[in-house]
Amino acid sequence: MIPSSQIGGGSLKRRTFLASSAAAAAAGCGRKPAAAPGYRFLTPEEADTLGAWVDTLIPPDEDPGAREAGVVHYIDIQLTRWFRKHQSDYRAALSAIDRWSWSRRGRAFALLPLAEREELLVQMEKGKAPRDLFPDGGRAAFDLVLAHAMQGFYGNPRHGGNRGYASWKMIGVPPMPVRGREHYSAAETFPERS
Amino acid sequence: MPLPKVDAVIIGAGAAGPIVAKELAFVGWRVVLLEKGRWYTPADCRKDDLRNQRNPTLGYPFGPEEEGNPRVIVELNGRERVVKPSEPGYNNNAFCVGGGTLSYGAMAWRFHPNDFRMRSTYASKVPRAFENSTLEDWPIGYEDLEPYYEKAEWEIGVSGDVSGDPFKGPRRRPLPMPPLPPTREHEILEKGARRLGLHPFFIPMLRNSVPYHGRPACMRCRWCVGFACEVDAKNGTQNTVLPMALATGNLELRTECSAKEILVDDHGRATGVAYFDREGRLWEQPARYIVVSCGAIESARLLLNSRSRLFPQGLGNRFDWVGRNLQGHTYTGANGLFEEIVYDDLGPGASIAVCDYVHGNPGLAGGAMLANEFIRLPYQFVSGIRDPDVPRWGRAHKEFVRRAYRRIIPVQGPTQEIPVFESRVTLDPKIRDRFGIPVARLSGYRHPHTIEVSEYMAERAAEWLRASGAVKVWLRRAGRGLSAGQHQAGTCRMGRDPKTSVVDPWCRIHDVDNVYVVDASVHVTNGAYNPVLTIMAIAYRAGDHLAREGRRA
Ligand SMILES: Cc1cc2nc3c(=O)[nH]c(=O)nc-3n(C[C@H](O)[C@H](O)[C@H](O)COP(=O)(O)OP(=O)(O)OC[C@H]3O[C@@H](n4cnc5c(N)ncnc54)[C@H](O)[C@@H]3O)c2cc1C
Ligand code: SF4
C-alpha cells in the first residue's frame, strides 16, 4: 500500500486517491461502484484516470487528443457491450496505475504532467511495471487500452469516439456522404442480446 | 416433420448456391434454397469502420451471430482455442443471403490456365513444392470454364478492362462494363509498372461502373470491401441471380434455416435434408437432389455431420478426404510512403493490377496477381499499415498518421497456396453450436513453399512501389499458421479418382449419385487470384449440367 506520508497535499488529490482506492476495494469484493454521471460503467475517478491514459497515447496538439474526441465514452459504452469481458481488467488496471502514480509521484495519475504519464506507460509497454500492481508487468493492460483508444479515436463517431470527426479532419478525409444512419438499434449493435 | 418433396434442395445462398438455384428454377425445377443467415437490403447498409465483414471489433454485421456459433482452432504449437466469430482464428467469410458476395471487394478474376494444372506445370521444375503436399492438376481446365466465366461476367455484371493483361487465358467476349476512371494512386502505380516493364491494367470488378441490369453506378465511397453497398452498385448473388430465380415462381428461399444433416436411405441415396428453422424447430425437406453450397468450412462440416449406416464417417468421406486440403490465400506485399499526396478518397480504392508474377517465377511454383489495396480506413491504417519504425503511440505516432495517411500506397497479392493434406476441417468431439450440432475444428499449417513464394511476392510489391516513387517501403509478410478465411477452399476436392477426391468433375459426390457440392470446397488449388468468379463459373457449369442431366419428378 502507499505510505500515508505520500497522501496529503491538496484536497483534490486526497479525494481522488481515496475514491480510487475505494473503487479498487469494491472491485476486489465484487460490489458494483456507481458510474459517473453520463457514463455507464466507469466511476468519476476511473473516467479521469482513463482520460489521462488515453490522452497520453493520443495527446492533444493542434488537433484534439483522445479524451476530447470522446475515447473515454467509446470505451465506457463498449464495456457494457462488446468489451464486457474486460470490465474487471479495466477496473484493476485503472486502480493499479493510480496507486503506482501515488507511490512514485505522490499524486493521482490524472494529475501527472504528460512526460511523467509517458514514463509510466513506457514501463508498462515493456512489461516493467511493478509486479505487485500488474502481474505481467503491465503489458496486457497497456495493449488493451492502446487498441481500444485507437479504435475510439479513428473509428466512427456513432460509437461515442471520434467526436466531431476529429481524427478524420486531422488526416484530411471527409465524413460519410450519406448521413442519417449514424446510430444502431440495440439489436444491431449487440444482436445476441436481442 | 417432412415437407412436400421438391426436385432440389440447395443449402447455402452464398456465391454458388443461388446460381445453381437459378439454373434449375429456369428450366422448371421446383427448388428450395436454405440459408442460415438473413437477407439484408441496401437499407440495412451501415458504413461502420469497427463493425464490418473485414473488421469485427464490434462484431460481424453479416453473420454469423456472435453467440451460439463457435469453432475450435488448433494452433501451430498444438494449443486449442474455442473461438467466437469475432475472435482471431475463426476464419470467417459471411453468413447471410449472398454470403460473401454481399460485402466483398468484388474483384472478379478468371484463374490463369496454368492454375488448373499446377502438377503438370511444376512437377519437374520445382520438386520441393510437391514434398508433403497434395499439389495436383484439376480434372477440368480453363477451357471448360471459359463459357461460364463469361456467363458470370455478363449475368452478374463485371466492369474493368483486362485487354492490357497479356498473361490472361483466351476469352471470347470483353467485359460488359468499362472500368471506373483511374484514381491518383492508379496513375502513380501505372507509371512505376511501365518503368519496370510490367503490364498494368484495370482490375475486373463485380461492380457497376455504369448503370447495369436496372441498378445504378458506383458512387465511389470509402467503405466498400467489407460493407454492403448503399446504392446497390455492387453485384452479388443477392441482387442478381436470386431475384431472377425467385421471379420464376419455382424457387422458395428459406432464410434463417440451418441444415443439420443430409438424410440417406438404406440404398445409399440421399432422401432430403434435416434443418432447424429460426425458432429451433427441426424440419425434413425431401428432395430428389441435394446441393451443398455452404462454403469450404461449413460444407465439409455438414458432410461430416451426415453420418448413416452406410456412411459412418460422413457423406463422401469413404477415403477420408472430406475436410482435407483446407486452403485460402497467403497475402503479402508492401507499403510505400510517398512525398506527395497520393490519396484522392475515390472508392473502392483497388483498381490497378499486374499479372506478370502469376507464373514463371524463377525456381518457384506459382505466384500471385499484385494489386493496390482497397481504401484503408483510418483504424485499419493505424493498426495494420503503420511504418514499423514509428512509435505505436504518443506525439510521434499522431504526427506520423497526420502526415502519412494520404501518402501511403499498399500493394499486395494473394499467393497461390500449396495444398497440404494435414490442413483440415474435422468435427470437434466436444463443442456444439446452438442447435447441438458438432462444430468445425480447424487445424494445420502453410506449406513452406507457400511462404517462400509469398516472400518473393512481397519483394516484387516493394520493387513496384519504389519504381513508382516511394521514398520508403516496408514489407508485409505472412505467418506459417493455417490459412482459410474469406478465400477458404479445397475441402471437397474435385477429381476423377474416388480414392483421392470427393466430387467428380461435375461436382457430384463419388459415393452418392444425387448429392452435389458446389462452392469453393471443390477447388483443387485456389489460383493466384481472388476466387469468387471461379466459384461462380463452377456453379453455372454444375447447374447447367444438373439441369440437363438430372431427372425431375
Ligand atoms: C470482406 C470480403 C471481401 C472479399 N473480397 C473478395 C474479392 O474481392 N474477390 C473475390 O473473388 N472474393 C472475395 N471475397 C471472398 C468471396 O466472397 C468468397 O470466396 C465466396 O463468397 C465464397 O463462396 P461460397 O459459395 O463458397 O461460400 P459463401 O459465399 O460463404 O456462402 C455460403 C453460404 O452458406 C450458408 N450456410 C453455411 N452453412 C449452412 C447451413 N448449415 N445451412 C444453411 N446455410 C448455410 C452461409 O450462411 C453462407 O451464406 C471476399 C469476402 C469477404 C467477406
Ligand atoms: S465504392 Fe461503389 S460499389 Fe463500393 S460500396 Fe461504395 S458505392 Fe457501392
Coordinates of N, CA and C and ligand atoms in Angstrom, one line a residue, chain B residues 11-16 34-37 53-54 93-96 98-101 103-107 225-226 257-259 293-295 298 374 486-487 519-520 530-533 535, ligand 1:
Chain B
I11 N -28.4 -25.9 -50.2 CA -28.1 -25.5 -48.9 C -27.0 -24.4 -49.0
G12 N -27.3 -23.2 -48.6 CA -26.4 -22.1 -48.6 C -26.6 -21.2 -49.8
A13 N -27.0 -19.9 -49.5 CA -27.2 -18.9 -50.5 C -26.1 -17.9 -50.6
G14 N -24.9 -18.4 -50.8 CA -23.7 -17.6 -50.9 C -23.4 -17.3 -52.4
A15 N -22.1 -17.4 -52.7 CA -21.7 -17.1 -54.1 C -22.2 -18.2 -55.0
A16 N -22.2 -19.4 -54.6 CA -22.5 -20.5 -55.5 C -24.0 -20.9 -55.5
L34 N -32.0 -23.2 -48.8 CA -32.0 -22.9 -47.3 C -30.8 -22.0 -47.0
E35 N -31.0 -21.0 -46.3 CA -29.9 -20.1 -45.9 C -29.9 -19.9 -44.4
K36 N -28.7 -20.1 -43.8 CA -28.6 -19.9 -42.3 C -28.8 -18.5 -41.9
G37 N -28.3 -17.5 -42.7 CA -28.4 -16.1 -42.3 C -29.6 -15.4 -42.8
Q53 N -17.5 -6.7 -42.3 CA -17.1 -8.1 -42.6 C -15.5 -8.2 -42.6
R54 N -14.8 -7.1 -42.6 CA -13.4 -7.1 -42.6 C -12.8 -6.8 -41.2
N93 N -16.1 -16.0 -43.3 CA -16.4 -15.3 -44.5 C -17.7 -14.5 -44.2
A94 N -18.9 -15.1 -44.4 CA -20.1 -14.4 -44.1 C -21.2 -15.4 -44.1
F95 N -22.3 -15.1 -43.3 CA -23.5 -16.0 -43.2 C -24.7 -15.1 -43.4
C96 N -25.1 -15.0 -44.7 CA -26.3 -14.2 -45.0 C -26.7 -14.5 -46.4
G98 N -26.6 -14.1 -50.1 CA -25.4 -13.5 -50.8 C -24.1 -14.0 -50.3
G99 N -24.1 -14.5 -49.1 CA -22.8 -15.0 -48.5 C -21.8 -13.9 -48.6
G100 N -20.6 -14.2 -49.0 CA -19.5 -13.2 -49.1 C -19.8 -12.2 -50.2
T101 N -20.7 -12.5 -51.1 CA -20.9 -11.5 -52.2 C -21.7 -10.3 -51.9
S103 N -20.9 -8.3 -49.3 CA -20.0 -7.3 -48.7 C -18.5 -7.5 -49.3
Y104 N -18.3 -8.2 -50.3 CA -17.0 -8.4 -50.8 C -16.4 -7.2 -51.5
G105 N -15.1 -7.3 -51.8 CA -14.4 -6.3 -52.5 C -14.8 -6.3 -54.0
A106 N -15.2 -7.5 -54.4 CA -15.8 -7.7 -55.7 C -14.8 -7.8 -56.9
M107 N -13.5 -8.1 -56.6 CA -12.6 -8.4 -57.7 C -13.1 -9.7 -58.4
V225 N -15.1 -2.7 -49.5 CA -14.8 -4.0 -49.1 C -15.1 -4.2 -47.6
G226 N -16.0 -5.2 -47.4 CA -16.5 -5.5 -46.0 C -17.8 -4.9 -45.7
C257 N -32.5 -20.6 -41.8 CA -32.7 -22.1 -41.7 C -31.3 -22.8 -41.9
S258 N -31.0 -23.5 -40.9 CA -29.6 -24.1 -40.8 C -29.7 -25.6 -41.0
A259 N -29.1 -26.1 -42.1 CA -29.1 -27.6 -42.3 C -28.3 -28.3 -41.2
S293 N -23.8 -26.0 -50.7 CA -23.1 -24.8 -51.0 C -22.9 -23.9 -49.8
C294 N -22.3 -24.4 -48.8 CA -22.2 -23.7 -47.5 C -20.8 -23.1 -47.3
G295 N -20.0 -23.0 -48.3 CA -18.6 -22.5 -48.1 C -17.7 -23.6 -47.7
E298 N -18.0 -24.9 -43.9 CA -19.3 -25.4 -43.4 C -19.8 -26.6 -44.3
F374 N -7.7 -1.9 -51.4 CA -8.9 -1.0 -51.3 C -8.6 0.1 -50.3
Q486 N -11.6 -15.6 -45.7 CA -12.5 -15.3 -46.7 C -12.4 -16.1 -48.0
H487 N -11.1 -16.5 -48.3 CA -10.9 -17.2 -49.5 C -10.8 -18.7 -49.3
D519 N -19.3 -25.2 -54.5 CA -18.8 -24.0 -53.9 C -17.3 -24.1 -53.9
A520 N -16.6 -23.2 -53.1 CA -15.1 -23.2 -53.1 C -14.5 -24.5 -52.6
N530 N -8.1 -13.8 -56.4 CA -9.3 -13.9 -55.5 C -10.2 -14.9 -56.2
P531 N -11.0 -15.7 -55.5 CA -11.6 -16.9 -56.0 C -13.0 -16.8 -56.6
V532 N -13.7 -15.7 -56.3 CA -15.2 -15.8 -56.4 C -15.7 -16.0 -57.8
L533 N -15.0 -15.4 -58.8 CA -15.6 -15.6 -60.2 C -15.4 -17.1 -60.6
I535 N -15.6 -19.6 -58.5 CA -16.7 -20.3 -57.8 C -18.0 -20.1 -58.5
Ligands
LIG1 C1 -15.0 -8.7 -47.0 C2 -14.8 -9.7 -48.0 C3 -14.1 -9.4 -49.2 C4 -14.0 -10.3 -50.2 N1 -13.5 -9.8 -51.4 C5 -13.4 -10.7 -52.5 C6 -13.0 -10.2 -53.8 O1 -12.7 -9.0 -54.0 N2 -12.9 -11.1 -54.8 C7 -13.2 -12.4 -54.6 O2 -13.0 -13.2 -55.5 N3 -13.6 -12.9 -53.4 C8 -13.7 -12.0 -52.3 N4 -14.2 -12.5 -51.1 C9 -14.4 -13.9 -51.0 C10 -15.7 -14.4 -51.6 O3 -16.8 -13.7 -51.0 C11 -15.9 -15.9 -51.3 O4 -14.8 -16.6 -51.9 C12 -17.2 -16.5 -51.7 O5 -18.3 -15.9 -51.1 C13 -17.3 -18.0 -51.3 O6 -18.4 -18.6 -51.9 P1 -19.1 -19.9 -51.4 O7 -20.3 -20.1 -52.2 O8 -18.0 -20.9 -51.4 O9 -19.4 -19.6 -49.9 P2 -20.2 -18.4 -49.2 O10 -20.3 -17.2 -50.1 O11 -19.6 -18.2 -47.9 O12 -21.7 -19.0 -49.0 C14 -22.0 -20.0 -48.1 C15 -23.4 -19.7 -47.5 O13 -23.9 -20.9 -46.9 C16 -24.6 -20.6 -45.7 N5 -24.5 -21.7 -44.8 C17 -23.4 -22.3 -44.2 N6 -23.8 -23.3 -43.5 C18 -25.1 -23.5 -43.7 C19 -26.1 -24.5 -43.2 N7 -25.7 -25.5 -42.4 N8 -27.4 -24.3 -43.6 C20 -27.8 -23.3 -44.4 N9 -26.9 -22.4 -44.9 C21 -25.6 -22.5 -44.5 C22 -23.8 -19.4 -45.2 O14 -24.6 -18.6 -44.3 C23 -23.4 -18.6 -46.5 O15 -24.4 -17.6 -46.8 C24 -14.4 -11.6 -50.1 C25 -15.1 -12.0 -48.9 C26 -15.3 -11.1 -47.9 C27 -16.0 -11.5 -46.7

